[in-house]
PDB file of C-alpha atoms in Angstrom:
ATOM      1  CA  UNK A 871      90.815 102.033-161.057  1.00  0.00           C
ATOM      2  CA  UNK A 872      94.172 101.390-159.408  1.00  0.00           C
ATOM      3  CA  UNK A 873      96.631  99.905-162.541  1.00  0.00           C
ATOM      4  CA  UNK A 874     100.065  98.934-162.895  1.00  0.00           C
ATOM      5  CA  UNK A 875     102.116  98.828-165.561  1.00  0.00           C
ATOM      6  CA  UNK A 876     105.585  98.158-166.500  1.00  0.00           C
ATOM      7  CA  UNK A 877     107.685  98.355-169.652  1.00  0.00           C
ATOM      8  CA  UNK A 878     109.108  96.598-171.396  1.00  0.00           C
ATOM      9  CA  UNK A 879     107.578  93.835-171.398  1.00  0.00           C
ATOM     10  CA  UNK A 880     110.890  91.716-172.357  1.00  0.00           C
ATOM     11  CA  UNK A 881     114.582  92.966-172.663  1.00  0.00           C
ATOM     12  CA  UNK A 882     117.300  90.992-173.720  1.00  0.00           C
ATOM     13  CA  UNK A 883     120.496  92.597-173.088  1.00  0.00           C
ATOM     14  CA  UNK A 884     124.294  91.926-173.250  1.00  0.00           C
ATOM     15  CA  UNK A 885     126.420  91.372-170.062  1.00  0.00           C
ATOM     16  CA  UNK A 886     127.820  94.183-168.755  1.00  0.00           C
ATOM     17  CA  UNK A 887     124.976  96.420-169.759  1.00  0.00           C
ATOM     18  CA  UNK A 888     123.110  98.924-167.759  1.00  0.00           C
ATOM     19  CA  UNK A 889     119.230  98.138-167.515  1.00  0.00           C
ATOM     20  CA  UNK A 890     116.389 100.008-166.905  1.00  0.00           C
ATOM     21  CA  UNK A 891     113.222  98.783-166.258  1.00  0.00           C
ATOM     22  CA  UNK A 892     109.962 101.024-165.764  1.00  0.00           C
ATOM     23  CA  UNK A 893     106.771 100.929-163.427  1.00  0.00           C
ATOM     24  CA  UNK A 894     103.895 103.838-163.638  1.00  0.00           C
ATOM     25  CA  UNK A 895     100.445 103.513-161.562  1.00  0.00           C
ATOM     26  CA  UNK A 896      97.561 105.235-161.696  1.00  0.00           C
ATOM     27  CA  UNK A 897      96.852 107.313-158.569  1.00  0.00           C
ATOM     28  CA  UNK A 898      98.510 107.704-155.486  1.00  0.00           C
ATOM     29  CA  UNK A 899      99.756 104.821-153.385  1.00  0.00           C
ATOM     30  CA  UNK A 900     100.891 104.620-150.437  1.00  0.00           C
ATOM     31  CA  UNK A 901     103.920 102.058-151.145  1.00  0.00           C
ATOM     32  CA  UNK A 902     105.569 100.330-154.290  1.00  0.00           C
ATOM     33  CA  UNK A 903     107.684  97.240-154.395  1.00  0.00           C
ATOM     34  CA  UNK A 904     109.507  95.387-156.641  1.00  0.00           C
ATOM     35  CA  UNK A 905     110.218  91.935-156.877  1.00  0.00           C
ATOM     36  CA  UNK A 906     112.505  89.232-158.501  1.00  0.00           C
ATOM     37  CA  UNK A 907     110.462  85.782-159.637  1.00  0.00           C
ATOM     38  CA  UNK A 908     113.276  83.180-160.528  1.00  0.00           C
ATOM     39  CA  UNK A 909     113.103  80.559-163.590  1.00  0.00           C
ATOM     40  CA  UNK A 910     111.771  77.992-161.132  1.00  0.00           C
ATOM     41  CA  UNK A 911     109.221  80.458-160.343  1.00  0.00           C
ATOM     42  CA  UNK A 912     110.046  81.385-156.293  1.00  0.00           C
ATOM     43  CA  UNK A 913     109.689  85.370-155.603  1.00  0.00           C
ATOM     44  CA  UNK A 914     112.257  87.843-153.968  1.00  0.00           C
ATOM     45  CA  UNK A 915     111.691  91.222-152.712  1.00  0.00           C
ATOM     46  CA  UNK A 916     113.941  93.308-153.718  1.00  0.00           C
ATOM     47  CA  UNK A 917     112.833  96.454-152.657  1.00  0.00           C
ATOM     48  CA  UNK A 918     110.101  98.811-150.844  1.00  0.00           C
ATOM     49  CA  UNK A 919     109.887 102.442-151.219  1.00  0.00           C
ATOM     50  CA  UNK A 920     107.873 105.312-150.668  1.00  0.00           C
ATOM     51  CA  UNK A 921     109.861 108.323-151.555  1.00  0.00           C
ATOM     52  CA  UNK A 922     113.410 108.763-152.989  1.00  0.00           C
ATOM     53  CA  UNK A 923     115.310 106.486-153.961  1.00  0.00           C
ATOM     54  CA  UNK A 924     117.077 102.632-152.872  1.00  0.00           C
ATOM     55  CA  UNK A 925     120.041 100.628-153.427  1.00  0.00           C
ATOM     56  CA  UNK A 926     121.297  97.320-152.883  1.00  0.00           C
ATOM     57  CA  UNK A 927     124.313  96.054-154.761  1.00  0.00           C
ATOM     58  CA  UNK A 928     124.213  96.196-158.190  1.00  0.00           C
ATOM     59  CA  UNK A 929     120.503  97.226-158.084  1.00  0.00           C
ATOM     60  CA  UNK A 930     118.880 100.598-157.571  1.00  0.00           C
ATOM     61  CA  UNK A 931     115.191 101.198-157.523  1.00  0.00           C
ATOM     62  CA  UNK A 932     113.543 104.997-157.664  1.00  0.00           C
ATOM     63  CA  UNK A 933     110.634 106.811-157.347  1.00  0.00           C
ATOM     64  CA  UNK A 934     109.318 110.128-158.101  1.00  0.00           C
ATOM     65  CA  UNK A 935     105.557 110.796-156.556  1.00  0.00           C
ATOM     66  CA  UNK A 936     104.563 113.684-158.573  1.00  0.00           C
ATOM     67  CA  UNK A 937     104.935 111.487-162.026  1.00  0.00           C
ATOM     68  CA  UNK A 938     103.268 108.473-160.641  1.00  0.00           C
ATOM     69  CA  UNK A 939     106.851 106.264-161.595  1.00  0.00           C
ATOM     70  CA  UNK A 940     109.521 104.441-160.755  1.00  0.00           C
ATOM     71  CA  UNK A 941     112.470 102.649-162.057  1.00  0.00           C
ATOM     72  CA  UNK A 942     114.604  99.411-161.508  1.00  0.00           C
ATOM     73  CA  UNK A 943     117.905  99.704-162.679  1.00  0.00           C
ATOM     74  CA  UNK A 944     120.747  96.620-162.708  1.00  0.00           C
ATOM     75  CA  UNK A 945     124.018  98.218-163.367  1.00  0.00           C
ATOM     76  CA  UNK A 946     127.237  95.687-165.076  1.00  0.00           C
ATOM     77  CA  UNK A 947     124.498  93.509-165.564  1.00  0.00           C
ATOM     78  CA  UNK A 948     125.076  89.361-165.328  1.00  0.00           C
ATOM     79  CA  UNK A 949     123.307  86.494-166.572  1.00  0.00           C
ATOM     80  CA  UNK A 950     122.222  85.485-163.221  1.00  0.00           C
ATOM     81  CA  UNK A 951     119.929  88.567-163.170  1.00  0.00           C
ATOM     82  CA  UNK A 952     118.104  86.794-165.740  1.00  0.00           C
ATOM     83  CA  UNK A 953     114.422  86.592-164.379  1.00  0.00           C
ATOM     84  CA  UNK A 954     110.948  88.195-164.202  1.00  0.00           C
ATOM     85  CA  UNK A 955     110.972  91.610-162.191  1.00  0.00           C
ATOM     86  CA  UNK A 956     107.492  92.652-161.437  1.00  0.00           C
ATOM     87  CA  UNK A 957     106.306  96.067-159.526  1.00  0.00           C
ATOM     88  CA  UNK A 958     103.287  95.570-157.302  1.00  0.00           C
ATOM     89  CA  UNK A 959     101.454  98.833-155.439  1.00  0.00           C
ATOM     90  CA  UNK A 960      99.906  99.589-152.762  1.00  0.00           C
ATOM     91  CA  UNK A 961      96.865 102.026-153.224  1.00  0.00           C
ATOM     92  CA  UNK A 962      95.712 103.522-149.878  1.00  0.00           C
ATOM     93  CA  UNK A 963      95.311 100.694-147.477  1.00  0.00           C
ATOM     94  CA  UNK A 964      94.549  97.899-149.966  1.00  0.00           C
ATOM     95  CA  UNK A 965      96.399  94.691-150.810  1.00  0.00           C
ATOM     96  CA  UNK A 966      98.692  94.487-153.327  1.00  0.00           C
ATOM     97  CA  UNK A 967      98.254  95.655-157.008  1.00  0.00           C
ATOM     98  CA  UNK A 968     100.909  93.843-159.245  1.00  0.00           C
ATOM     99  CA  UNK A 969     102.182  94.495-162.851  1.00  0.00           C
ATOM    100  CA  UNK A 970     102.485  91.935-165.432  1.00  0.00           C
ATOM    101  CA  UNK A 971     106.247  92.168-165.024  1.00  0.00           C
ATOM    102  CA  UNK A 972     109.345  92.348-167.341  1.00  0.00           C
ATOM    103  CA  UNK A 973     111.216  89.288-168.624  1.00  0.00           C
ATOM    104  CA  UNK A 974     115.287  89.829-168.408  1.00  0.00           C
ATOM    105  CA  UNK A 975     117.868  87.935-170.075  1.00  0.00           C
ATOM    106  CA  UNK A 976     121.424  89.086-170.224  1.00  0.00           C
ATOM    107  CA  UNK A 977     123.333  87.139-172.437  1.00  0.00           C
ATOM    108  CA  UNK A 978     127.195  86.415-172.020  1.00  0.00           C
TER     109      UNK A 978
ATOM    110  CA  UNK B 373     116.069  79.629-141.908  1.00  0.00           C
ATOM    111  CA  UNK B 374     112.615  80.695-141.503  1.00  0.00           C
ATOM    112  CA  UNK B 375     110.475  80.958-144.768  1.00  0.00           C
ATOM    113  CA  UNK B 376     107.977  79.764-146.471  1.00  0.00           C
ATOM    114  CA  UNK B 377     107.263  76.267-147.799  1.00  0.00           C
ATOM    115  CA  UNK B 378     104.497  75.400-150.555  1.00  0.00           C
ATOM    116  CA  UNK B 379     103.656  71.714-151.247  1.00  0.00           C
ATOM    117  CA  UNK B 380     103.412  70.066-153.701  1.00  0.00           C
ATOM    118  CA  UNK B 381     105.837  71.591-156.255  1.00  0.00           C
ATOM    119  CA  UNK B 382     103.647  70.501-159.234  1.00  0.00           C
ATOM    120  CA  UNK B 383     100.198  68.972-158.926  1.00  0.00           C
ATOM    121  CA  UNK B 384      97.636  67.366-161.390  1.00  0.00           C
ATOM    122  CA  UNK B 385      93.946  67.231-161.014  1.00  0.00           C
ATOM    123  CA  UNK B 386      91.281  65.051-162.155  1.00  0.00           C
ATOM    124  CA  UNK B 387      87.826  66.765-163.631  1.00  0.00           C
ATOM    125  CA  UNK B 388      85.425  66.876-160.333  1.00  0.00           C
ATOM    126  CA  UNK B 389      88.542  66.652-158.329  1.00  0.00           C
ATOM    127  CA  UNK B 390      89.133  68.877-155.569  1.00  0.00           C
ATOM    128  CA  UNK B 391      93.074  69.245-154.394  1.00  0.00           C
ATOM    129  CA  UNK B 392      94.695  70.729-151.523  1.00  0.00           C
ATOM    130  CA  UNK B 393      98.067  73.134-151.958  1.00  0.00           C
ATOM    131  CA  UNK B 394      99.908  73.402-148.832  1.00  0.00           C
ATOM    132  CA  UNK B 395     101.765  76.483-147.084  1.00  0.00           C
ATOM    133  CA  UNK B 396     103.150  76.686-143.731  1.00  0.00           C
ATOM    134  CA  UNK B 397     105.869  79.341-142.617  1.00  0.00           C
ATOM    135  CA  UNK B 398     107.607  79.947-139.537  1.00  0.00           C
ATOM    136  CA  UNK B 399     108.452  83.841-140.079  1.00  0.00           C
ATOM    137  CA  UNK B 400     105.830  84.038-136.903  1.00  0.00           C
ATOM    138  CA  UNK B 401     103.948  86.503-139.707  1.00  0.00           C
ATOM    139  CA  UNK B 402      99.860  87.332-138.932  1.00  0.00           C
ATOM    140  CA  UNK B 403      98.840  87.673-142.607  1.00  0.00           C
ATOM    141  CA  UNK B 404      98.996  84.988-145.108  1.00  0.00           C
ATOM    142  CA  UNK B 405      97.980  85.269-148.579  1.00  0.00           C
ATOM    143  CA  UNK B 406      97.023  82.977-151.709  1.00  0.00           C
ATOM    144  CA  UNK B 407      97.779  84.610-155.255  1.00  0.00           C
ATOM    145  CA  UNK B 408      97.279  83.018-158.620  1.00  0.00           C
ATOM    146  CA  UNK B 409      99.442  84.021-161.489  1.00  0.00           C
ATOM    147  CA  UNK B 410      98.703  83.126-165.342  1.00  0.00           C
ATOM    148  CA  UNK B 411     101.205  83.800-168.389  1.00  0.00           C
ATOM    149  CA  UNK B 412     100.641  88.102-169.233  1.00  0.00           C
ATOM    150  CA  UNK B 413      98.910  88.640-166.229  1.00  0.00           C
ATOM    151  CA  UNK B 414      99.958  89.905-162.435  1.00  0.00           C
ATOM    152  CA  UNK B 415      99.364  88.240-159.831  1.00  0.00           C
ATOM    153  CA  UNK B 416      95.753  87.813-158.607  1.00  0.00           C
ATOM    154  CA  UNK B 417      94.493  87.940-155.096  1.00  0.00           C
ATOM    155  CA  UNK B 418      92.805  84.513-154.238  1.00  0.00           C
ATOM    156  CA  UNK B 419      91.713  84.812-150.056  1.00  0.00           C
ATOM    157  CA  UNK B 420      94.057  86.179-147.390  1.00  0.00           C
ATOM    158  CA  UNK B 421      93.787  86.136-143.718  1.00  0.00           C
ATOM    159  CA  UNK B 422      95.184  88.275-141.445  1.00  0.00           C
ATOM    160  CA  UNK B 423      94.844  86.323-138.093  1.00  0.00           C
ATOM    161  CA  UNK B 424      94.125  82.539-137.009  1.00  0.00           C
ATOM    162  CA  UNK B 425      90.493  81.640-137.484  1.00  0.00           C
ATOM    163  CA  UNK B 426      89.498  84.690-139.763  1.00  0.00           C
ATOM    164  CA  UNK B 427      90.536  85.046-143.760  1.00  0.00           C
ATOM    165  CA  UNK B 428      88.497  86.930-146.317  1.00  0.00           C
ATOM    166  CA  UNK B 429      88.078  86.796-150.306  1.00  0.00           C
ATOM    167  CA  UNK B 430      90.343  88.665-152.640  1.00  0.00           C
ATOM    168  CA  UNK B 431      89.977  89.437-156.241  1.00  0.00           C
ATOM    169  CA  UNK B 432      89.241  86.007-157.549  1.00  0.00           C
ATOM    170  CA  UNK B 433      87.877  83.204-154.334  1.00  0.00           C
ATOM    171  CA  UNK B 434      84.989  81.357-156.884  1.00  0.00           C
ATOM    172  CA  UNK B 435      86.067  77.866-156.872  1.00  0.00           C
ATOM    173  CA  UNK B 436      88.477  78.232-154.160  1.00  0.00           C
ATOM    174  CA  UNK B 437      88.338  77.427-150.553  1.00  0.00           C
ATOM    175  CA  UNK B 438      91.334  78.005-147.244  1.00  0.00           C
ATOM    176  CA  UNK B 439      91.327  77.577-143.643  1.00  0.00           C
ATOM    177  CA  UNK B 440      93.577  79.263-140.927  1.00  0.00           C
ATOM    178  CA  UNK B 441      93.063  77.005-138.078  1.00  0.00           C
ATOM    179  CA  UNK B 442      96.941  77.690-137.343  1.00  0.00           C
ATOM    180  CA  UNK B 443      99.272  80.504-137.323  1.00  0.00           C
ATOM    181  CA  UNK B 444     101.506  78.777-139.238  1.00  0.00           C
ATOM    182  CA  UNK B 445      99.396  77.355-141.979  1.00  0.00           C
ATOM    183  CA  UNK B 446      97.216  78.239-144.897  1.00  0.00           C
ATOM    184  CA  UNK B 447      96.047  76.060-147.075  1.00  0.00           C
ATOM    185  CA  UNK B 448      94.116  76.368-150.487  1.00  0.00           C
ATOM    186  CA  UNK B 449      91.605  73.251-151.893  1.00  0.00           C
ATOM    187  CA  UNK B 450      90.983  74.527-155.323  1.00  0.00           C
ATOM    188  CA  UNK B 451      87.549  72.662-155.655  1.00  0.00           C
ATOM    189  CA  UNK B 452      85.724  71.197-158.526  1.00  0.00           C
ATOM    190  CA  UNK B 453      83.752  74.203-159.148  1.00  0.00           C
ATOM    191  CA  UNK B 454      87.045  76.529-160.281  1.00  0.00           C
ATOM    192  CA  UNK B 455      86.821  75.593-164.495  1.00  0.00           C
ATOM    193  CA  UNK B 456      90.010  76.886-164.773  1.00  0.00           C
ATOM    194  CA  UNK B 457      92.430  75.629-162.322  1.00  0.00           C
ATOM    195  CA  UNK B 458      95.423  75.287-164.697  1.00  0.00           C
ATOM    196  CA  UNK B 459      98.095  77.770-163.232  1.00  0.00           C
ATOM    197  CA  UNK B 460     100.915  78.469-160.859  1.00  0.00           C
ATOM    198  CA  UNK B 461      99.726  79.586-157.306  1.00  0.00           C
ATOM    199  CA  UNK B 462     101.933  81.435-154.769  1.00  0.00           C
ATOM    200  CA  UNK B 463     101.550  81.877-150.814  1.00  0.00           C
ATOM    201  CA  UNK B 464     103.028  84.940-149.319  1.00  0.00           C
ATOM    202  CA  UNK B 465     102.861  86.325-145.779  1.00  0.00           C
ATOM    203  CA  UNK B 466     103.701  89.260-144.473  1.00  0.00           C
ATOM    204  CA  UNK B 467     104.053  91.098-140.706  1.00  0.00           C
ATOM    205  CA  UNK B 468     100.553  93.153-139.902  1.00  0.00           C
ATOM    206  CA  UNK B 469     102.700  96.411-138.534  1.00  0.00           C
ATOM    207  CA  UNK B 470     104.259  98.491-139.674  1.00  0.00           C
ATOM    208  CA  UNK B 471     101.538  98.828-143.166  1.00  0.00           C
ATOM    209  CA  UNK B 472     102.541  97.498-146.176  1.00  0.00           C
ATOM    210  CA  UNK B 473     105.152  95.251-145.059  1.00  0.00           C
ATOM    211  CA  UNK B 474     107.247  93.291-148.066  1.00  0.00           C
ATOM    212  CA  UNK B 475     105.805  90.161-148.760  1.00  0.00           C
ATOM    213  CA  UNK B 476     107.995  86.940-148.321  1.00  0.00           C
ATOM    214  CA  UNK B 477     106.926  84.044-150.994  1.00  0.00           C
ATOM    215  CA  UNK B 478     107.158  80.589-151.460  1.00  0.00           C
ATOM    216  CA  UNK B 479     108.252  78.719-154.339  1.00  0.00           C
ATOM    217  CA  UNK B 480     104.480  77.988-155.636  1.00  0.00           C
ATOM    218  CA  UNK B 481     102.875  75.258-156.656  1.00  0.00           C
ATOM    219  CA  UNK B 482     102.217  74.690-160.482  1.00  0.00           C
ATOM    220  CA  UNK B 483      98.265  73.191-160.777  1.00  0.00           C
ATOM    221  CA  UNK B 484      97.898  71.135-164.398  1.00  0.00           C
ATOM    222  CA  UNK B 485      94.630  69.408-165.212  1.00  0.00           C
ATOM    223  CA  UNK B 486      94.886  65.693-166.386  1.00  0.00           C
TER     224      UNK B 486
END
């Protein structure tokens, strides 16, 4: 059965901090993203990756095949990266398999 | 900008009711998709269509119906016959080539039963 699932499933954090936020699947896929769902509830992808490893700002996203994980990490974290960051796979050729996704709030 | 825009924001439904959402986007993307997302759960795949005139069901279509008479647009009627309807409901679309293409989103549509 293809599953994803991310940890934690909250994290409240001070500004400044570094975060880490964690995705692992259960087979082989072909493609992983991860995505940013604002309080009003809108979704932004942030990043897709097959291999290796992405950044973008602040954010950095990682992946390592053989252990079937990968990792979102916000580095001098701000409030405004409060939000929901969900991972979503894709197994083989089929649609989009999404985690239950991880609740952030940085605090000032 | 191009994007995608989901009507109504919020949207409240009457027992035997059926209601329309609304999604249009101008991204000139082939595949549109309907998802459904309820609190502690991912998102669930309601129908997608990956060219005018031709959509198929995802993980969850009972009670749910779309058309794609239009590149452009994909509408959902959640009908009378989903018991559940309360939830928030996202479109996406995405470009057919390359495979597994990021998925742009709208702002969804948050269903409530009066």
């Amino acid at each position: 059965k293809n599953e994803v699932e991310q940890s934690p499933q909250n994290l409240t954090a001070q500004e400044g901090e570094f975060i880490t936020i964690n995705c692992s699947y259960s087979v082989g896929i072909s493609a992983l993203h991860w995505l940013q769902q604002h309080p009003g509830g809108g979704i932004v992808s942030l990043f897709m990756l097959s291999s290796g490893k992405k950044k973008h700002g602040r954010l950095i996203a990682t992946i390592n095949i053989q252990e079937k994980h990968s990792s979102l990490h916000i580095t001098a974290s701000h409030p405004r990266d409060s939000a929901v960051y969900i991972c979503a796979a894709h197994f083989g050729n089929e649609k989009l398999t999404f985690g239950t996704g991880t609740r952030l709030t940085i605090i000032p | 900008d191009g994007g995608i825009t989901q009507s109504p924001k919020y949207l409240f439904r009457k027992e035997g009711q059926n209601v329309t959402l609304s999604c249009e986007q101008n991204l000139n993307h082939d595949a549109m998709y309907w998802y459904r997302q309820d609190p502690g759960q991912g998102l669930r795949l309601i129908y997608y269509s990956q060219i005018v005139n031709d959509f198929q069901k995802g993980d969850i279509a009972e009670g749910y119906s779309v058309s794609r008479e239009k590149k452009e647009s994909f509408p959902l009627t959640v009908t009378s016959a989903q018991k559940n309807p309360t939830a928030f409901y996202l479109c996406a679309s995405t470009r057919q080539a390359p495979p597994n293409q990021p998925q742009h989103f709208g702002d969804g549509t948050r269903l409530s039963i009066l």
